[in-house]
Coordinates of C-alpha atoms and ligand atoms in Angstrom, one line a residue:
M101 CA -49.2 -36.3 -61.0
G102 CA -49.9 -39.1 -58.4
D103 CA -48.9 -42.7 -58.2
H104 CA -50.5 -43.9 -61.4
G105 CA -50.3 -40.8 -63.4
R106 CA -53.6 -39.5 -62.2
P107 CA -53.6 -35.8 -61.3
T108 CA -53.6 -35.0 -57.5
T109 CA -55.0 -31.9 -55.8
P110 CA -52.6 -30.3 -53.1
V111 CA -53.8 -30.6 -49.6
D112 CA -54.3 -26.9 -49.3
A113 CA -56.2 -26.6 -52.5
H114 CA -58.6 -29.3 -51.4
L115 CA -59.0 -27.5 -48.0
A116 CA -59.6 -24.1 -49.8
R117 CA -62.4 -25.6 -52.0
I118 CA -64.2 -27.0 -48.9
V119 CA -63.7 -23.8 -46.8
D120 CA -65.1 -21.7 -49.8
A121 CA -68.2 -23.9 -50.1
V122 CA -69.4 -23.6 -46.5
Q123 CA -70.9 -20.5 -44.7
P124 CA -71.6 -20.0 -40.9
L125 CA -75.0 -21.4 -39.9
A126 CA -77.8 -18.7 -39.4
P127 CA -77.9 -17.7 -35.6
A128 CA -80.2 -19.3 -33.2
V129 CA -81.3 -18.1 -29.8
L130 CA -80.7 -20.8 -27.3
P131 CA -80.9 -21.2 -23.6
L132 CA -77.6 -20.5 -21.8
S133 CA -77.6 -24.2 -20.8
E134 CA -77.1 -25.1 -24.4
A135 CA -74.6 -22.5 -25.4
L136 CA -71.4 -23.8 -23.8
G137 CA -68.7 -23.8 -26.5
L138 CA -70.8 -22.0 -29.1
V139 CA -69.9 -18.8 -30.8
A140 CA -72.1 -15.6 -29.8
A141 CA -73.7 -14.4 -33.1
A142 CA -74.1 -10.9 -31.9
D143 CA -72.8 -8.2 -29.2
V144 CA -74.8 -8.7 -26.0
V145 CA -75.1 -5.5 -24.1
A146 CA -76.2 -5.2 -20.3
R147 CA -79.8 -4.3 -19.9
L148 CA -79.4 -4.0 -16.1
P149 CA -76.5 -2.8 -14.0
L150 CA -74.7 -5.5 -11.8
P151 CA -75.2 -5.3 -8.9
A152 CA -78.6 -4.1 -9.5
F153 CA -78.8 -2.2 -6.2
D154 CA -76.5 -1.2 -3.4
N155 CA -76.1 -4.2 -1.1
S156 CA -73.9 -5.3 1.7
G157 CA -70.5 -7.1 1.2
M158 CA -70.5 -8.5 4.8
D159 CA -72.8 -9.9 7.5
G160 CA -73.0 -7.0 10.2
Y161 CA -74.7 -3.8 10.8
A162 CA -75.7 -1.1 8.3
V163 CA -74.9 2.3 10.0
H164 CA -74.4 6.0 9.5
Q165 CA -70.5 6.1 9.2
R166 CA -70.3 9.2 11.1
D167 CA -72.1 7.7 14.1
C168 CA -69.1 5.3 14.5
V169 CA -66.1 7.8 14.2
G170 CA -63.6 7.1 16.9
A171 CA -65.0 3.8 18.1
T172 CA -62.4 1.5 19.8
A173 CA -62.9 -1.5 22.0
E174 CA -62.1 0.7 25.0
S175 CA -64.4 3.4 23.9
P176 CA -67.0 1.6 21.8
V177 CA -70.1 3.3 20.2
H178 CA -73.5 1.9 21.3
L179 CA -76.3 2.0 18.5
P180 CA -80.1 0.7 19.1
V181 CA -80.6 -2.1 16.5
V182 CA -83.9 -1.2 14.7
G183 CA -84.3 -4.3 12.6
G184 CA -82.8 -6.9 10.3
I185 CA -82.5 -7.3 6.5
G186 CA -81.8 -10.5 4.8
A187 CA -80.8 -11.1 1.3
G188 CA -83.8 -11.0 -0.9
A189 CA -85.5 -8.5 1.3
A190 CA -87.3 -5.6 -0.4
A191 CA -85.6 -2.1 -0.3
T192 CA -86.4 -0.8 3.3
E193 CA -87.1 2.4 5.1
E194 CA -84.5 5.2 5.6
L195 CA -82.0 4.4 8.4
A196 CA -82.3 7.1 11.0
P197 CA -79.1 8.6 12.4
G198 CA -78.0 7.2 15.6
T199 CA -79.5 3.7 14.9
A200 CA -78.1 0.4 13.1
V201 CA -79.9 -2.2 11.3
K202 CA -78.6 -5.9 11.1
I203 CA -77.8 -6.7 7.4
M204 CA -76.7 -9.9 5.7
T205 CA -74.4 -10.2 2.8
G206 CA -76.1 -9.4 -0.5
A207 CA -79.1 -7.7 1.3
P208 CA -80.0 -4.1 0.0
V209 CA -78.4 -1.3 2.0
P210 CA -81.2 0.9 3.3
P211 CA -81.3 4.4 2.3
G212 CA -79.2 6.7 4.6
A213 CA -76.8 4.0 5.6
T214 CA -73.3 4.9 4.6
A215 CA -71.2 1.9 5.8
V216 CA -71.6 -1.6 7.0
V217 CA -69.8 -2.8 10.3
P218 CA -68.8 -6.5 10.0
Y219 CA -70.0 -8.7 13.0
E220 CA -66.3 -9.2 13.9
W221 CA -66.0 -5.5 14.9
T222 CA -68.9 -5.6 17.2
D223 CA -70.4 -7.6 20.2
R224 CA -73.2 -8.9 17.7
G225 CA -75.8 -7.4 19.9
A226 CA -79.6 -8.0 19.0
H227 CA -81.2 -5.0 20.5
E228 CA -78.1 -2.7 20.9
V229 CA -74.8 -3.1 19.2
Q230 CA -71.4 -2.2 20.5
V231 CA -69.2 -1.0 17.6
N232 CA -65.5 -1.5 18.4
Q233 CA -63.9 -0.3 15.3
P234 CA -64.8 2.7 13.0
P235 CA -65.6 2.0 9.3
V236 CA -64.7 4.3 6.6
P237 CA -67.3 5.9 4.4
G238 CA -68.9 3.4 2.1
Q239 CA -67.1 0.4 3.8
H240 CA -68.6 -2.9 2.7
I241 CA -71.2 -1.4 0.3
R242 CA -71.1 -2.9 -3.0
R243 CA -72.5 -0.2 -5.3
A244 CA -75.2 -0.8 -8.1
G245 CA -73.3 -0.9 -11.4
D246 CA -69.7 -1.1 -9.9
D247 CA -69.3 -4.6 -11.7
V248 CA -71.3 -4.0 -15.0
E249 CA -73.1 -0.7 -15.9
E250 CA -76.2 -0.6 -18.0
G251 CA -75.2 -0.5 -21.5
D252 CA -71.8 -2.1 -20.9
L253 CA -70.7 -4.9 -23.6
L254 CA -71.0 -8.2 -21.9
V255 CA -69.7 -10.5 -24.7
S256 CA -69.0 -9.4 -28.2
A257 CA -70.0 -11.1 -31.4
G258 CA -67.5 -14.0 -32.2
T259 CA -66.8 -14.8 -28.6
V260 CA -66.5 -18.6 -28.0
L261 CA -68.9 -18.8 -24.9
G262 CA -67.1 -20.5 -21.9
P263 CA -68.2 -20.9 -18.5
R264 CA -67.2 -17.4 -17.4
H265 CA -69.0 -15.8 -20.2
L266 CA -72.2 -17.8 -19.6
G267 CA -72.0 -16.9 -15.8
L268 CA -71.7 -13.3 -16.7
L269 CA -74.7 -13.5 -18.9
A270 CA -76.6 -15.3 -16.3
G271 CA -75.7 -12.7 -13.7
A272 CA -76.8 -10.0 -16.0
G273 CA -80.2 -11.6 -16.3
E274 CA -79.8 -12.9 -19.9
G275 CA -81.6 -16.4 -20.0
R276 CA -80.7 -17.0 -23.6
V277 CA -78.1 -16.0 -26.2
S278 CA -77.9 -15.7 -29.8
V279 CA -75.4 -18.1 -31.2
R280 CA -74.3 -20.1 -34.3
P281 CA -75.9 -23.5 -33.5
R282 CA -74.1 -26.8 -33.4
P283 CA -73.9 -28.2 -36.9
R284 CA -75.7 -31.5 -37.3
V285 CA -73.4 -34.0 -38.8
V286 CA -74.8 -37.3 -40.2
I287 CA -72.1 -40.2 -40.4
V288 CA -72.6 -43.0 -42.7
S289 CA -70.1 -45.9 -43.0
T290 CA -70.2 -47.9 -46.3
G291 CA -69.1 -51.6 -46.8
S292 CA -70.9 -54.9 -47.0
E293 CA -68.2 -56.3 -44.5
L294 CA -69.2 -54.1 -41.8
R295 CA -70.9 -55.2 -38.5
E296 CA -72.2 -53.2 -35.6
P297 CA -69.7 -53.3 -32.6
G298 CA -71.0 -55.9 -30.2
Q299 CA -72.3 -58.1 -32.9
P300 CA -70.7 -61.3 -33.7
L301 CA -68.6 -61.6 -37.0
G302 CA -69.2 -63.9 -39.9
P303 CA -66.3 -65.0 -42.3
G304 CA -64.7 -61.8 -43.8
Q305 CA -66.6 -59.5 -41.8
I306 CA -65.2 -56.6 -39.6
H307 CA -66.7 -54.3 -36.9
D308 CA -67.6 -50.8 -38.1
A309 CA -65.0 -48.6 -36.4
N310 CA -65.3 -45.5 -38.5
S311 CA -68.7 -44.4 -37.6
T312 CA -67.8 -44.3 -34.0
L313 CA -64.5 -42.7 -34.8
L314 CA -65.9 -39.9 -36.9
A315 CA -69.1 -39.3 -34.8
S316 CA -66.9 -38.8 -31.8
S317 CA -64.6 -36.5 -33.8
A318 CA -67.5 -34.5 -34.8
R319 CA -68.7 -34.1 -31.2
A320 CA -65.2 -33.2 -30.1
A321 CA -65.3 -30.5 -32.9
G322 CA -68.5 -28.9 -31.3
A323 CA -71.1 -30.7 -33.6
S324 CA -74.1 -32.7 -32.9
A325 CA -73.5 -36.1 -34.6
F326 CA -75.9 -38.7 -35.8
R327 CA -74.3 -42.2 -36.3
V328 CA -76.3 -43.8 -39.0
G329 CA -74.0 -47.0 -38.8
S330 CA -73.2 -48.9 -42.0
V331 CA -74.9 -49.5 -45.3
S332 CA -74.0 -52.2 -47.7
D333 CA -72.2 -51.7 -51.0
D334 CA -75.3 -51.1 -53.0
P335 CA -75.7 -47.8 -54.6
G336 CA -79.4 -47.7 -54.5
T337 CA -79.4 -48.5 -50.6
F338 CA -76.7 -46.0 -50.2
L339 CA -78.6 -43.1 -51.9
E340 CA -81.7 -43.8 -50.2
T341 CA -80.0 -43.5 -46.9
L342 CA -78.4 -40.3 -48.0
Q343 CA -81.8 -38.9 -49.2
D344 CA -83.4 -40.0 -45.9
Q345 CA -80.8 -38.2 -43.8
I346 CA -80.1 -35.0 -45.8
S347 CA -83.0 -33.1 -44.2
R348 CA -81.7 -33.4 -40.8
A349 CA -78.0 -32.6 -41.8
D350 CA -75.9 -29.5 -42.0
V351 CA -73.0 -31.9 -43.2
I352 CA -73.0 -35.6 -44.4
V353 CA -69.8 -37.6 -43.9
T354 CA -69.4 -41.0 -45.4
S355 CA -66.5 -43.4 -45.1
G356 CA -65.3 -46.1 -47.7
G357 CA -66.1 -46.8 -51.2
V358 CA -64.1 -43.9 -52.9
S359 CA -61.0 -45.6 -54.4
Q360 CA -60.4 -48.0 -57.2
G361 CA -62.4 -51.0 -56.1
D362 CA -65.1 -52.9 -58.0
F363 CA -67.7 -52.1 -55.4
D364 CA -66.8 -48.5 -54.6
V365 CA -70.5 -47.6 -53.7
V366 CA -70.1 -44.0 -52.9
K367 CA -68.2 -43.1 -56.0
A368 CA -70.7 -45.1 -58.0
A369 CA -73.6 -43.4 -56.5
L370 CA -72.4 -39.9 -56.5
K371 CA -69.9 -39.6 -59.4
D372 CA -72.0 -37.2 -61.2
R373 CA -72.9 -34.9 -58.2
L374 CA -69.5 -34.6 -56.3
W375 CA -65.8 -34.1 -57.1
F376 CA -63.8 -37.3 -56.5
G377 CA -60.1 -37.4 -56.8
D378 CA -56.7 -38.0 -55.2
V379 CA -55.2 -35.6 -52.8
A380 CA -51.4 -35.4 -52.4
M381 CA -51.2 -36.6 -48.9
Q382 CA -50.6 -39.9 -46.9
P383 CA -52.7 -41.4 -45.6
G384 CA -56.1 -40.1 -47.0
K385 CA -55.3 -40.1 -50.8
P386 CA -58.7 -40.8 -52.2
Q387 CA -61.4 -38.1 -51.4
G388 CA -64.6 -36.9 -52.4
F389 CA -66.5 -33.6 -51.7
G390 CA -69.2 -31.4 -53.0
T391 CA -72.8 -30.6 -52.1
V392 CA -76.1 -32.4 -52.4
D393 CA -79.3 -30.3 -52.2
G394 CA -77.1 -27.5 -50.7
V395 CA -75.6 -29.9 -48.0
P396 CA -71.9 -30.3 -48.0
V397 CA -71.0 -34.1 -48.3
F398 CA -67.6 -35.3 -47.4
T399 CA -66.7 -38.9 -48.8
L400 CA -63.9 -40.0 -46.8
P401 CA -61.7 -43.1 -47.6
G402 CA -62.6 -46.3 -45.8
N403 CA -59.3 -47.1 -44.0
P404 CA -59.9 -45.8 -40.4
V405 CA -56.6 -43.8 -40.1
S406 CA -57.3 -42.3 -43.5
A407 CA -60.9 -41.5 -42.4
Y408 CA -59.9 -40.0 -39.1
L409 CA -57.1 -37.9 -40.6
S410 CA -59.3 -36.7 -43.5
F411 CA -61.9 -35.7 -40.9
Q412 CA -59.3 -33.6 -38.8
L413 CA -57.9 -31.9 -41.9
F414 CA -61.0 -31.2 -44.0
V415 CA -64.1 -31.7 -41.9
V416 CA -63.1 -30.0 -38.9
P417 CA -62.3 -26.6 -40.6
A418 CA -65.7 -26.9 -42.3
L419 CA -67.5 -27.6 -39.0
R420 CA -65.6 -24.7 -37.5
K421 CA -66.5 -22.2 -40.2
L422 CA -70.4 -23.4 -39.8
Q423 CA -69.9 -22.5 -36.1
G424 CA -68.6 -19.0 -36.9
R425 CA -65.1 -19.8 -35.6
S426 CA -62.5 -17.4 -36.7
R427 CA -59.5 -19.9 -36.5
L428 CA -60.4 -22.7 -39.0
V429 CA -57.3 -24.7 -39.3
H430 CA -55.4 -26.5 -36.6
P431 CA -52.2 -24.6 -35.5
L432 CA -48.9 -26.5 -35.9
R433 CA -46.2 -26.6 -33.2
E434 CA -42.5 -27.3 -33.4
A435 CA -41.1 -30.4 -31.9
R436 CA -38.1 -32.6 -32.0
C437 CA -38.4 -35.9 -33.7
S438 CA -37.2 -38.9 -31.7
K439 CA -36.6 -41.3 -34.7
G440 CA -35.9 -41.0 -38.3
F441 CA -38.2 -42.1 -41.2
G442 CA -38.7 -41.8 -45.0
S443 CA -41.5 -39.7 -46.6
P444 CA -43.0 -39.9 -50.1
V445 CA -41.8 -36.8 -52.0
G446 CA -44.9 -35.0 -53.7
K447 CA -47.2 -35.9 -50.9
R448 CA -47.8 -34.4 -47.4
Q449 CA -47.1 -37.1 -44.9
F450 CA -49.1 -37.3 -41.5
V451 CA -47.1 -39.6 -39.1
R452 CA -48.9 -40.8 -36.0
A453 CA -46.8 -39.7 -33.0
A454 CA -46.8 -39.6 -29.2
Y455 CA -45.9 -35.9 -28.3
D456 CA -44.6 -34.9 -24.9
A457 CA -42.6 -31.8 -23.7
G458 CA -41.4 -31.0 -27.1
L459 CA -40.5 -34.4 -28.4
A460 CA -42.5 -36.2 -31.0
A461 CA -42.0 -40.2 -31.2
P462 CA -43.5 -41.8 -34.2
V463 CA -45.9 -44.5 -33.2
G464 CA -46.1 -47.7 -35.0
G465 CA -46.3 -48.4 -38.8
H466 CA -47.5 -46.3 -41.8
G467 CA -50.5 -48.6 -42.5
S468 CA -53.8 -46.9 -42.5
H469 CA -55.6 -49.9 -41.0
L470 CA -53.7 -49.5 -37.7
L471 CA -56.3 -48.6 -35.1
G472 CA -54.2 -49.5 -32.3
D473 CA -51.5 -47.3 -33.3
L474 CA -53.9 -44.5 -33.8
A475 CA -55.2 -44.8 -30.2
A476 CA -51.6 -44.8 -29.0
A477 CA -51.0 -41.3 -30.8
N478 CA -51.8 -37.9 -29.7
A479 CA -50.2 -36.0 -32.4
L480 CA -49.4 -35.9 -36.1
I481 CA -46.1 -35.1 -37.5
V482 CA -46.7 -33.2 -40.6
V483 CA -44.0 -33.9 -43.2
P484 CA -44.0 -31.3 -46.1
E485 CA -44.1 -32.5 -49.7
E486 CA -40.7 -31.8 -50.6
T487 CA -39.2 -33.7 -47.8
A488 CA -37.8 -37.4 -48.5
E489 CA -36.3 -38.0 -45.2
V490 CA -36.8 -37.0 -41.5
S491 CA -33.8 -37.8 -39.2
A492 CA -33.7 -38.4 -35.5
G493 CA -33.3 -35.1 -33.6
D494 CA -34.8 -33.0 -36.6
T495 CA -37.3 -30.2 -35.7
V496 CA -40.5 -31.1 -37.2
Q497 CA -44.1 -29.7 -37.3
V498 CA -46.6 -31.4 -35.2
L499 CA -50.5 -31.1 -34.9
L500 CA -51.6 -32.0 -31.4
L501 CA -54.9 -33.9 -31.9
D502 CA -56.4 -32.9 -28.7
E503 CA -55.4 -29.3 -28.5
E504 CA -58.1 -26.7 -28.1
Y505 CA -57.8 -23.7 -30.6
Ligands
LIG120 N1 -56.2 -50.3 -56.6 C1 -56.1 -49.4 -55.6 N2 -56.5 -49.8 -54.4 C2 -56.5 -48.8 -53.4 C3 -56.0 -47.5 -53.7 C4 -55.6 -47.2 -54.8 O1 -55.2 -46.1 -55.2 N3 -55.6 -48.2 -55.8 N4 -56.1 -46.7 -52.4 C5 -56.0 -47.3 -51.3 C6 -56.1 -46.4 -50.3 S1 -54.8 -45.1 -50.0 C7 -57.2 -46.2 -49.4 S2 -57.3 -45.1 -48.2 C8 -58.3 -47.1 -49.7 C9 -59.7 -46.4 -49.6 O2 -60.6 -47.2 -50.1 P1 -62.1 -46.9 -50.1 O3 -62.4 -45.5 -49.7 O4 -62.8 -47.4 -51.3 O5 -62.6 -47.8 -48.7 P2 -63.0 -49.3 -48.6 O6 -62.4 -50.0 -49.8 O7 -64.4 -49.4 -48.6 O8 -62.2 -49.7 -47.5 C10 -60.9 -49.7 -47.2 C11 -60.4 -50.5 -46.1 O9 -60.9 -49.8 -45.0 C12 -61.8 -50.8 -44.2 N5 -63.0 -50.2 -43.7 C13 -63.8 -49.4 -44.4 N6 -64.9 -49.0 -43.6 C14 -64.7 -49.4 -42.4 C15 -65.3 -49.0 -41.2 N7 -66.3 -48.3 -41.2 N8 -64.6 -49.5 -40.1 C16 -63.5 -50.2 -40.1 N9 -62.8 -50.5 -41.3 C17 -63.4 -50.1 -42.4 C18 -62.2 -51.8 -45.4 O10 -62.7 -53.0 -44.7 C19 -61.0 -51.9 -46.0 O11 -60.1 -52.8 -45.4 O12 -58.1 -47.8 -50.6 C20 -56.9 -48.4 -51.0 N10 -56.9 -49.3 -52.2
MOO121 O1 -55.5 -42.9 -48.3 MO1 -54.9 -44.5 -48.0 O2 -55.1 -43.5 -46.8 O3 -53.1 -44.0 -48.0 O4 -54.7 -45.9 -46.9

C-alpha cells in the first residue's frame, strides 16, 4: 500500500508490463548514412571479396621476384620499365619476365608479377630501374580476399552498427543495410501554466521544460523525437492532439496531469483506455501506461525530475526493445556514497548524484521540481525499497546517466 492506502505497483512489475507490451519494430532497409547506432536486423554476408583483386601495397615497381634475387646497392639489378599503373587502372597485360612496371598503392598487380619493389629500394628510374634490394615472393602484394572472402559474415543480426561496422559494409560494397529503424517518439507536455521557452511569462506561468528534456532524452536513446510542445488542461484539446499525432508515432510520451489534481487532464482524457496508478518509487510515483490504437502511450508525472527519471526507467527500455537491442535496462555500478541521507521504506528511491571515480555525491534536495540540481547530476543512487538510511561511506548502487550500454 502507498502513502494514502492506495495500492502501489513495484517498479519492476511496472517495467515488466511495459516491456511485455512492446515488440521490436519491423526492419527497414536504410542507406549506411542513416544506420549509425541502429541494430542490424539480419546477418550481412560478403558478396565480393575484399580486396576485390590483387593490388599493390606500396608505390614502386611490379616485378618478377626471381629477376631481383641477390640485388644489392653494390650489385643492383637493372630492369627496363615498360609502363605505369595507377590506382583505378583496369587490369593490364601480362608482365614479361626481365621487365618492371611502375605501380601505385592500390593499383592492380599485372598478371605474372610476383612482388612489388618499393621506390625506396630503387633509383626511381623512369625508363630503366635499378633495384638495390631483393623482394621476397609476394612482397607488398595485397591478395584478393585476404581481408574478407566472398561469403564471410560481415555483421551479424543484432549488432549495434558503429562506425567500424559501417566502414566495413561500405568497403564491401553494401550501400544499404537492413536495420530496426529509429522509433518515432511524440512528446506532449500538458498544463495550462506552460509557455514555450523564449516567450515572456504571465502571472502563474512557467516555461515548458519537460518537452525539451524528454525529446532530448528520446534522441539520446536513439529515437527520432517530435516535440509537440504544450497543450492546455482541456481533455478535448488533449485528445485531439493525441489523435493527430498518433499516426506518426511509434511511442507517445506525455507529461503532467496524472496525479490527484482537479485539472489532471491526461488522466481525465484517458482513464478508460490506460492503466493509471502509483509506482513504489520516489520521485515518479504517479504513472500511466497503455496502448492507444496499438501505440504505446506513457503518461509521465509533470514534475520535471519525476518526468525525466520515469523516462530513463520506463521509456528508455521500451525504446531499446523497439530498436531490437538485447540489453534493455541500464546496468548499475557500485560506488561509495559521500554523504548520508534517509530513504522511504517501501519505495525505491532515486537520488541525484555527481559520480566520479567510484564516489557518488548526492546533489541538492529531494524535490522533484529541482531542474538545477538535475543538471548538476550525472548519476542516480538507487536505494532499495527496504533501506531506511544510507550512511556516508556506504557502498551504493548507481546508474550512470550518460553511460552507453
Ligand atoms: N494531492 C496530491 N498531490 C500530488 C500528489 C499526490 O499524490 N497527491 N503527487 C505529487 C507528485 S509525487 C507528483 S510527481 C505530481 C505529479 O503531478 P501531475 O503529473 O499531475 O503533474 P502536474 O500537476 O501537471 O505538474 C506537477 C508540477 O510540475 C510542473 N510541470 C508540469 N509540466 C511541466 C513542464 N512541461 N515543464 C516544467 N514544469 C512542469 C507543474 O507546473 C507542477 O508544478 O503531483 C504531486 N501532487
Ligand atoms: O512523483 Mo513525484 O515524483 O515524487 O514529485
